[in-house]
Coordinates of C-alpha atoms and ligand atoms in Angstrom, one line a residue:
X1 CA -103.3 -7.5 -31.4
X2 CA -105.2 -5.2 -29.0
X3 CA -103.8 -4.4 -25.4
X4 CA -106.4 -3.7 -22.4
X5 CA -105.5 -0.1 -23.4
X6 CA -106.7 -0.5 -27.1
X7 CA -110.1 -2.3 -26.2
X8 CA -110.8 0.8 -23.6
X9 CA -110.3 2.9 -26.7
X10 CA -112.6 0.7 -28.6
X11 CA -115.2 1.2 -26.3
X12 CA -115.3 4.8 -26.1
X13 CA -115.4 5.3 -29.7
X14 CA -117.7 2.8 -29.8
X15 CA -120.0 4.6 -27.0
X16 CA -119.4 8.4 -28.7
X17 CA -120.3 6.9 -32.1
X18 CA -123.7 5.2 -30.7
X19 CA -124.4 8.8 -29.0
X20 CA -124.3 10.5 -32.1
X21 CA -121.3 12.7 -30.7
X22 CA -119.1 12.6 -33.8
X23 CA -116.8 15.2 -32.6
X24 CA -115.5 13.2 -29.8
X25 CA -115.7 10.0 -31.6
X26 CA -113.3 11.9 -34.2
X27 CA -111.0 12.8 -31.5
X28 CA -110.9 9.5 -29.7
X29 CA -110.2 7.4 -33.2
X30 CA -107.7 9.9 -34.2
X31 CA -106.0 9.2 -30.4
X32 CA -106.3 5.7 -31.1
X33 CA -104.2 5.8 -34.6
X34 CA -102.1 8.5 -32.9
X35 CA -101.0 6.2 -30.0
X36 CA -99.1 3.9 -32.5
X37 CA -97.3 6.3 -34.9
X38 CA -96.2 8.0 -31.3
X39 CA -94.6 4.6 -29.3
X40 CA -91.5 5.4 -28.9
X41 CA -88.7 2.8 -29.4
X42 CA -85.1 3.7 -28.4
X43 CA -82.3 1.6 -29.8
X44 CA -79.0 1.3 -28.6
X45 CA -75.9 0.6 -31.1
X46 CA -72.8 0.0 -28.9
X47 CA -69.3 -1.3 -29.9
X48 CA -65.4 -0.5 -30.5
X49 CA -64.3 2.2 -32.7
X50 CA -64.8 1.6 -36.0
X51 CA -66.8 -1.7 -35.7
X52 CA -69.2 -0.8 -38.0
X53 CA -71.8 0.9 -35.7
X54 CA -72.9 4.3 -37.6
X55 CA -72.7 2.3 -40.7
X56 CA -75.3 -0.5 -38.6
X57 CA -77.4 2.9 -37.6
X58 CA -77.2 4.6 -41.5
X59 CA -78.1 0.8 -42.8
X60 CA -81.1 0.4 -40.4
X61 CA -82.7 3.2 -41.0
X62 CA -82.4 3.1 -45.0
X63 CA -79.9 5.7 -45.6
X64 CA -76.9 6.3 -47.1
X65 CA -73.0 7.1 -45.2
X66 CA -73.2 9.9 -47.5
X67 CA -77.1 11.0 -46.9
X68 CA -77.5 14.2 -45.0
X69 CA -78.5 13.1 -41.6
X70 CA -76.0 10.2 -41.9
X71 CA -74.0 9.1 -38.6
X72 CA -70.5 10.2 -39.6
X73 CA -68.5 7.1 -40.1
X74 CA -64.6 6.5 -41.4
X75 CA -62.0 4.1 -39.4
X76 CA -61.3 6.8 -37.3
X77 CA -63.2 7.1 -34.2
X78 CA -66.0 9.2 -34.8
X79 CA -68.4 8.4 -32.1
X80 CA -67.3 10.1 -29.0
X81 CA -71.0 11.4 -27.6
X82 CA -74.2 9.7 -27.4
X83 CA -76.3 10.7 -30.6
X84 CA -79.7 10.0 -31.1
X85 CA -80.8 9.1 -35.4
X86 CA -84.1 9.2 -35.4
X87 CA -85.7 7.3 -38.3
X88 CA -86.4 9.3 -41.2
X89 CA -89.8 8.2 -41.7
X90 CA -90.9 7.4 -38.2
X91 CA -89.1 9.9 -36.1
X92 CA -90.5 7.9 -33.0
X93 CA -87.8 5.0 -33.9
X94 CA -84.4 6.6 -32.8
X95 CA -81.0 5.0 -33.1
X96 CA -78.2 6.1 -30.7
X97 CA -74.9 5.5 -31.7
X98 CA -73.5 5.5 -28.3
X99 CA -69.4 5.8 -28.0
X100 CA -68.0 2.4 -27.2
X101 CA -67.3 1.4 -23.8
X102 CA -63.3 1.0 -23.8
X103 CA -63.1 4.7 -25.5
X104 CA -65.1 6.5 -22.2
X105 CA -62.9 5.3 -19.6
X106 CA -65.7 4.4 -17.8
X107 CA -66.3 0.8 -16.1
X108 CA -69.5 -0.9 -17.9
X109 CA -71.4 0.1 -15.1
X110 CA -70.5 3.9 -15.1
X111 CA -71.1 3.6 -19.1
X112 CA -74.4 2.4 -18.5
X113 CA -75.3 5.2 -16.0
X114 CA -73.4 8.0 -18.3
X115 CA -75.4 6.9 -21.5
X116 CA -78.9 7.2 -19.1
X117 CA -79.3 3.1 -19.9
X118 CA -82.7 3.5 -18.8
X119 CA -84.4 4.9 -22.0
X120 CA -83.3 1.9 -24.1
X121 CA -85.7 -0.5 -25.1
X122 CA -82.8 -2.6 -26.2
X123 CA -79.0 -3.1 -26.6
X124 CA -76.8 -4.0 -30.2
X125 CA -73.2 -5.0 -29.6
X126 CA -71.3 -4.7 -32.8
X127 CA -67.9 -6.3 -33.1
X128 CA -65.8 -6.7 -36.7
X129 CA -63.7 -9.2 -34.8
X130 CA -64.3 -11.5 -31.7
X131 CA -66.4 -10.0 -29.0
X132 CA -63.7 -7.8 -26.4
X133 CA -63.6 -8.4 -22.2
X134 CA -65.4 -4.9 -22.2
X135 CA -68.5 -5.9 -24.6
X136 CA -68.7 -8.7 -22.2
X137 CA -68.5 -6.7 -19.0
X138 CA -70.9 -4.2 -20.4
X139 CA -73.6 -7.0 -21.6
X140 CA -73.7 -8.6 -17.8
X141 CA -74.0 -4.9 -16.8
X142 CA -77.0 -4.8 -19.3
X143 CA -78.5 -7.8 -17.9
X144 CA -78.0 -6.6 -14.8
X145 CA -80.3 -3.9 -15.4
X146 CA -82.8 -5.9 -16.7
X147 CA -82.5 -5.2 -20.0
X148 CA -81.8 -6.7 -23.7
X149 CA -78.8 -7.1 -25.3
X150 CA -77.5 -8.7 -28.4
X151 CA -74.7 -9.4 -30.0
X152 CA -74.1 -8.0 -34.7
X153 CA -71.1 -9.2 -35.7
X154 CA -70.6 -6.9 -38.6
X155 CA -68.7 -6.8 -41.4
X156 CA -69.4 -10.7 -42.8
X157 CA -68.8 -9.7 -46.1
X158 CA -65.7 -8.6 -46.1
X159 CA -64.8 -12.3 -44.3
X160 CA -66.7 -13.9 -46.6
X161 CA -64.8 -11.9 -49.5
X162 CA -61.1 -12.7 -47.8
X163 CA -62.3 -16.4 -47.4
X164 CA -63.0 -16.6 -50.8
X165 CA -60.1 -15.4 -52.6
X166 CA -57.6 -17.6 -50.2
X167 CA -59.7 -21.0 -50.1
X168 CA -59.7 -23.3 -53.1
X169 CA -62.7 -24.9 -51.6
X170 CA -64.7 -22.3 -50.0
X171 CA -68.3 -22.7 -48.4
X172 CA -70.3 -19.8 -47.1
X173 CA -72.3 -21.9 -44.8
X174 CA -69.3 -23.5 -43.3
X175 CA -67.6 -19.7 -43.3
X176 CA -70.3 -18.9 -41.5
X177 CA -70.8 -21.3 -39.1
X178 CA -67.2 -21.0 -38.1
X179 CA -67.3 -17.7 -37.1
X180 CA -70.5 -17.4 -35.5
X181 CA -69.4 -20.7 -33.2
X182 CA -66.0 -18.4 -32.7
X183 CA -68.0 -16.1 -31.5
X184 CA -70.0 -18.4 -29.2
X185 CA -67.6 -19.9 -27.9
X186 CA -65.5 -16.4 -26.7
X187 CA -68.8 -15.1 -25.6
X188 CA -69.3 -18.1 -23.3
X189 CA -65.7 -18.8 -22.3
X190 CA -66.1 -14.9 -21.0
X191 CA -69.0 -16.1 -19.0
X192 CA -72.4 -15.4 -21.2
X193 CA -73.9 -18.5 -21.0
X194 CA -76.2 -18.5 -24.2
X195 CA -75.5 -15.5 -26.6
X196 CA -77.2 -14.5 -29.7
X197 CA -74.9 -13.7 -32.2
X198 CA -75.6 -12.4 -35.5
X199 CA -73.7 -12.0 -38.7
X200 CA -74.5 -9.2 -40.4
X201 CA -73.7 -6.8 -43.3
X202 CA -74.7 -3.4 -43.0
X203 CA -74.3 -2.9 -47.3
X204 CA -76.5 -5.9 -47.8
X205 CA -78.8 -6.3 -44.9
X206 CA -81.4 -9.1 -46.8
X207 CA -78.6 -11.2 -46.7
X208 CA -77.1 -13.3 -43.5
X209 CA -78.8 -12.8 -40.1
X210 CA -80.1 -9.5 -40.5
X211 CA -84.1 -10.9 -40.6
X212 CA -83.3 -13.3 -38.0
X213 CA -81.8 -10.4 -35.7
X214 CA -85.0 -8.2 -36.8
X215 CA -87.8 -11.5 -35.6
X216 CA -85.9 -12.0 -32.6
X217 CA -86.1 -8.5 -31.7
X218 CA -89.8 -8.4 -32.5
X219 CA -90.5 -11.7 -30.4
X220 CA -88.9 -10.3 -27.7
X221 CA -90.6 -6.9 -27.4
X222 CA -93.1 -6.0 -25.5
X223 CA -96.3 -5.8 -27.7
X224 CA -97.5 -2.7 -27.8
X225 CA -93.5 -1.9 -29.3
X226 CA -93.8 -4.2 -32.0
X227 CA -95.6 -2.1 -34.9
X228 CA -93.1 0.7 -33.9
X229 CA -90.4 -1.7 -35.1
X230 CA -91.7 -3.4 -37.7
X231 CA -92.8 -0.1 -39.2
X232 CA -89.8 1.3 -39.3
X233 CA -87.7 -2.0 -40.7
X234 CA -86.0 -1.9 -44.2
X235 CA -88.2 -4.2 -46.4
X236 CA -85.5 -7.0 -46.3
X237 CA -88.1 -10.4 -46.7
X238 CA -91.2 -10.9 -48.0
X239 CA -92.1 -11.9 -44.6
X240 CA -91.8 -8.1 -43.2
X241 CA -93.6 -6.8 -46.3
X242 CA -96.5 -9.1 -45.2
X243 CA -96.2 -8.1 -42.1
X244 CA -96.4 -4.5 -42.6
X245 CA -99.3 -5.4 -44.7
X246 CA -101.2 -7.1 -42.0
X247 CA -100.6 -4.0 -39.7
X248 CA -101.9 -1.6 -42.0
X249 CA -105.2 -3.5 -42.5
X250 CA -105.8 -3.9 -38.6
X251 CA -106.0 -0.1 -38.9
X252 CA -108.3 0.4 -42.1
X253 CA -111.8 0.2 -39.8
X254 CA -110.5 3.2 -38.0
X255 CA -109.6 5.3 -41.4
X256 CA -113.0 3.8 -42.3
X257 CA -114.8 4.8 -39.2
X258 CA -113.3 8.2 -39.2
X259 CA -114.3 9.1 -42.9
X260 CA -117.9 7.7 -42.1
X261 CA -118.5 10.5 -39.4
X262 CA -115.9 13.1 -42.1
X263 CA -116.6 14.7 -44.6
X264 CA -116.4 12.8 -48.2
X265 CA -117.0 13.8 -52.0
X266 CA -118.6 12.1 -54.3
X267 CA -116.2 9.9 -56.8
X268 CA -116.8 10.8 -60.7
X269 CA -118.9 7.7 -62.2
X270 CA -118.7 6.1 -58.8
X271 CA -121.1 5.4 -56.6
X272 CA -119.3 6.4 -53.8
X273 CA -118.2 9.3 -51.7
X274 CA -115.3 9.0 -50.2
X275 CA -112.6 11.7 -47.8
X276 CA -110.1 12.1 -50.0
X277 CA -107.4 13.7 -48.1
X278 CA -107.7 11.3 -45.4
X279 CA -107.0 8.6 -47.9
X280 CA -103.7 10.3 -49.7
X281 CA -102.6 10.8 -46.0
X282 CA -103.5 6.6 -45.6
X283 CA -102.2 5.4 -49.1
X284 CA -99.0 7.9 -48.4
X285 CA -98.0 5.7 -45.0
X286 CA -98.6 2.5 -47.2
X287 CA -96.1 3.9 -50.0
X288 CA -93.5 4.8 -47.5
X289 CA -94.4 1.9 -45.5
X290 CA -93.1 -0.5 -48.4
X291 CA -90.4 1.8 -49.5
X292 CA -92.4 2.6 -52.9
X293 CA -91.5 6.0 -53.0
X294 CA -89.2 7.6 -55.6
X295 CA -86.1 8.1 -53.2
X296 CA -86.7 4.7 -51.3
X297 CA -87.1 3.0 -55.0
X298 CA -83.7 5.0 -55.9
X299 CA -81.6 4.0 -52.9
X300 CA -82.7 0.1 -53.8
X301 CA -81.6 0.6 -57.1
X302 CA -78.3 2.2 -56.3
X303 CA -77.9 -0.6 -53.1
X304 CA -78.7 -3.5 -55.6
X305 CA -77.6 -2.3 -58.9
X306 CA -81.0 -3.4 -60.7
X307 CA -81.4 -0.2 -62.3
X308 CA -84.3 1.9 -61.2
X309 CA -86.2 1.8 -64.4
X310 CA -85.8 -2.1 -64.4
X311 CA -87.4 -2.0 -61.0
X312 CA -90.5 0.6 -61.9
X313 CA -91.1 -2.6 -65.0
X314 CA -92.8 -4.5 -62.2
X315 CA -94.8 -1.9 -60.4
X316 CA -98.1 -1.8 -61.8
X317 CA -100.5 0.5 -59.0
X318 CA -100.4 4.2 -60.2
X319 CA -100.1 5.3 -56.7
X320 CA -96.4 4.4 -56.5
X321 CA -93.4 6.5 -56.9
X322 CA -96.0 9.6 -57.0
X323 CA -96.8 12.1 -54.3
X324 CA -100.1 11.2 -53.4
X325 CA -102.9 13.9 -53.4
X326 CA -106.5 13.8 -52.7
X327 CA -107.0 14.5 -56.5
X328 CA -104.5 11.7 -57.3
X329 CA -106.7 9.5 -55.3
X330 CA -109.7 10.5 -56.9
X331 CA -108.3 9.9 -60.1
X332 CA -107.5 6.5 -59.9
X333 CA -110.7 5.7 -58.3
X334 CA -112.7 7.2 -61.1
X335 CA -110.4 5.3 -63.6
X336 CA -110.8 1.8 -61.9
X337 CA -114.7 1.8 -61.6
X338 CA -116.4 -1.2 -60.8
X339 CA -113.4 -3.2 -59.7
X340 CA -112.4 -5.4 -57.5
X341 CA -112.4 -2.0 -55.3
X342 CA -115.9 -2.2 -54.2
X343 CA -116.5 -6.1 -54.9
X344 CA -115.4 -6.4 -51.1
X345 CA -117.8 -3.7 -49.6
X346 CA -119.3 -6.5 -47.6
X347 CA -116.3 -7.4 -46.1
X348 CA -116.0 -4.4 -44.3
X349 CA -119.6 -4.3 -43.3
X350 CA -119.4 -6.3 -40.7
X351 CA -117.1 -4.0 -38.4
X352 CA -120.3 -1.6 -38.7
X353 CA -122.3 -3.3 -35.8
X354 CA -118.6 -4.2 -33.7
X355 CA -117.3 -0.3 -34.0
X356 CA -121.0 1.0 -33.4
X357 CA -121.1 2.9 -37.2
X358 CA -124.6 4.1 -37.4
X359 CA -126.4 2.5 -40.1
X360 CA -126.5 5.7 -42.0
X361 CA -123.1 6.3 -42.2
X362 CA -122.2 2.1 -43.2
X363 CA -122.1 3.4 -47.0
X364 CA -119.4 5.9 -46.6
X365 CA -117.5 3.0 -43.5
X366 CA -117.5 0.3 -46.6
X367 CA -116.4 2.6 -49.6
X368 CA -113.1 3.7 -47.5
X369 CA -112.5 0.3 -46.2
X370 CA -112.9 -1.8 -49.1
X371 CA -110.8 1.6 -51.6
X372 CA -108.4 1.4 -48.8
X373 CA -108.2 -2.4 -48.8
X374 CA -108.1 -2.5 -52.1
X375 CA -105.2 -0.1 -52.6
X376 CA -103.1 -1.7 -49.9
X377 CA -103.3 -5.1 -51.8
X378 CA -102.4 -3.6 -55.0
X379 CA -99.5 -1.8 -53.2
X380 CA -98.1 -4.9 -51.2
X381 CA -98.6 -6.8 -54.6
X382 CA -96.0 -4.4 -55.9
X383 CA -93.6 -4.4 -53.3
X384 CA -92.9 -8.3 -53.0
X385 CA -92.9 -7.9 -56.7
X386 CA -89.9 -4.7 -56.2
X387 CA -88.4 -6.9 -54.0
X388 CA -87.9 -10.2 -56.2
X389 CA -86.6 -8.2 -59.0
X390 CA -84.2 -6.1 -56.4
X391 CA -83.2 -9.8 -55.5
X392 CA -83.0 -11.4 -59.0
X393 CA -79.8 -9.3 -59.2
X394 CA -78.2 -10.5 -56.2
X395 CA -79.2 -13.9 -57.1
X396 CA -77.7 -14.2 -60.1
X397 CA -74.3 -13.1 -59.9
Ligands
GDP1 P1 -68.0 3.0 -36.1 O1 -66.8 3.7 -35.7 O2 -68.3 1.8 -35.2 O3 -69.2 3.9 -36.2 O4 -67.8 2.4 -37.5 P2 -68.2 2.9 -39.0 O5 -69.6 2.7 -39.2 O6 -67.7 4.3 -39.1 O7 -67.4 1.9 -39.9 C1 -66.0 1.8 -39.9 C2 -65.6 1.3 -41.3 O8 -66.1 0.0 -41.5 C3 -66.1 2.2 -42.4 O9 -65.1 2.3 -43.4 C4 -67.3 1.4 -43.0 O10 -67.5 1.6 -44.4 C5 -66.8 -0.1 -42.7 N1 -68.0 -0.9 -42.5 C6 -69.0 -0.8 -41.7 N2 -69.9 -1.8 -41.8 C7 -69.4 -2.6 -42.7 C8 -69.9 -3.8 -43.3 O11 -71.0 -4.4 -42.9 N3 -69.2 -4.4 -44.3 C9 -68.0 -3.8 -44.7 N4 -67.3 -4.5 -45.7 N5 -67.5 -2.7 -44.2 C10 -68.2 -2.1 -43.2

């Protein structure tokens, strides 16, 4: 979705593309794709000592306890300052693993102020247990402030594991419910009338309420903060791999448009011309986008214990788990002439007029759009794919 901010962009591209000015329609649609990779989105993980927060942050942001660039964690307490994680990929997503409030000595409202509260686009209370007087104090303090707070209980498989072993009839639904209305019910006897509590597992984040916690958190951001998260989400559902999808093709016109007024090359027994930097620099966000990279598709296997060969049986686009280079690029497109690749030129034709293309440079707008199109399909194809066999494991057992 385009702000007022976005359509002002539009326009000006729009206006230096019609005036033949391609070195400021470069700069404005390079601006335009810049804004979003730049949003910044500041999350705060608040909680006890050892509740499971740096494990939460590590989890989050795909990587492991061990992982240099970790947040320490052990059942000591290990978060005494406020640290920021940025996300590996999208250093414009931080994490902050801030120290938890009955640790500082400081009232909630003190915390707030010492932690500089204002940067945070939102609040995560983690608790392993039921939620303390001073996560309480400190969400009314958040609220206070206008801001957004929710409530992780963490840890639910470990109850779910204890639950198991000492009930002859055991139900994970009922486990479940039990704790999260235990958890209510505190919340509200503390005086928070409706809280959102959710159960999650930071060593297996598809399961539980770890999607739900990720939608509500997108519903209730601001707009123009949305792609910033969603981007920067572990591909947990087939829902956020479409998703992500859908984002990436609101921004091929724009790859398209700037490759039209670029340079290209000509593709061997194409024929097209296409810039083929700027598409490995494209089709590399899409790989990392949907984790199809060598060490995402490692970690997966390790997390999941499908093996990583199991899971490369299902990928079938040659652009995954490869560092992409222009030549790469090339490559492929050579080898998968007359498919499907240009078939959908005319989709992409009729941004030409809206975005103000010149008609001479349509040929070179529709090649990139439709190889780029093209490409992302093939590589969301192989990431709900990835994902289904990561599952079938957990499935099974
Ligand atoms: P912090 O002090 O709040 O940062 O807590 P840590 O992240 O260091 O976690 C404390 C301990 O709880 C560590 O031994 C973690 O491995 C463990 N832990 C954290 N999250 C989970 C979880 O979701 N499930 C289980 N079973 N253990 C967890």
């Amino acid at each position: 979705m385009d702000t007022p901010h976005d359509r002002e962009m539009n326009e000006e591209i729009k206006e230096a593309l019609q005036n033949n000015n391609q070195a400021l329609a470069i700069e404005k649609i390079q601006e335009r794709l810049d804004k979003e990779n730049n949003t910044p989105l500041k999350i705060a993980i608040t909680g006890e000592s050892g509740s499971g927060k740096s494990t939460f942050v590590n989890a989050f942001r795909g990587i492991d306890n061990s992982a240099e660039g970790a947040a320490p964690t052990g059942a000591t307490e290990t978060t005494s300052v406020v640290t920021p994680y940025p996300h590996p990929k999208y250093p414009n997503v931080t994490l902050w693993d801030l120290p938890g409030v009955g640790t500082t000595k400081f009232p909630a409202d003190q915390y707030l102020k010492h932690v500089g509260f204002e940067k945070f686009d939102f609040f995560i209370i983690i608790s392993a247990t039921r939620f303390t007087e001073n996560d309480v104090k400190l969400a009314q303090e958040i609220q206070r402030m206008k801001k957004k707070f929710y409530f992780v209980r963490s840890k639910i498989d470990s109850d779910l594991y204890n639950e198991r072993r000492s009930k002859r009839e055991f139900s994970e639904t009922r486990t479940k419910e039990r704790i999260k209305d235990n958890c209510i019910q505190g919340l509200q006897e503390q005086g928070i009338q409706s809280p959102q509590v959710f159960l999650v597992s930071s060593f297996e984040l598809r399961l539980h309420d770890f999607s739900l916690l990720t939608e509500t958190l997108e519903r209730e951001l601001p707009e123009h903060k949305r792609n910033a998260l969603l981007f920067a989400m572990p591909n947990i559902s087939q829902q956020i791999i479409n998703k992500k999808k859908e984002a990436f093709q609101a921004k091929i016109k724009w790859y398209a448009s700037l490759s039209a007024v670029g340079a290209a090359v000509p593709v061997p027994g194409l024929s097209i011309a296409v810039d083929a930097p700027l598409l490995a620099g494209v089709v590399t966000q899409y790989v990392f986008g949907f984790g199809l990279d060598r060490p995402s598709l490692k970690r997966l296997a390790e997390i999941t214990g499908v093996p990583f060969d199991d899971l490369m049986t299902v990928i079938i686009s040659p652009l995954a788990a490869r560092k992409i280079t222009a030549d790469l690029i090339i490559k492929v497109l050579s080898q998968c002439a007359s498919t499907a690749a240009l078939l959908a030129a005319e989709e992409g034709a009729r941004f030409i007029p809206i975005i103000g293309i010149p008609v001479a440079m349509g040929l070179s707008f529709t090649a990139t759009y439709s190889t780029l199109n093209f490409i992302l399909t093939k590589l969301a194809d192989d990431a709900q794919r990835v994902f289904e066999k990561a599952l079938q494991r957990n499935t099974t057992d």
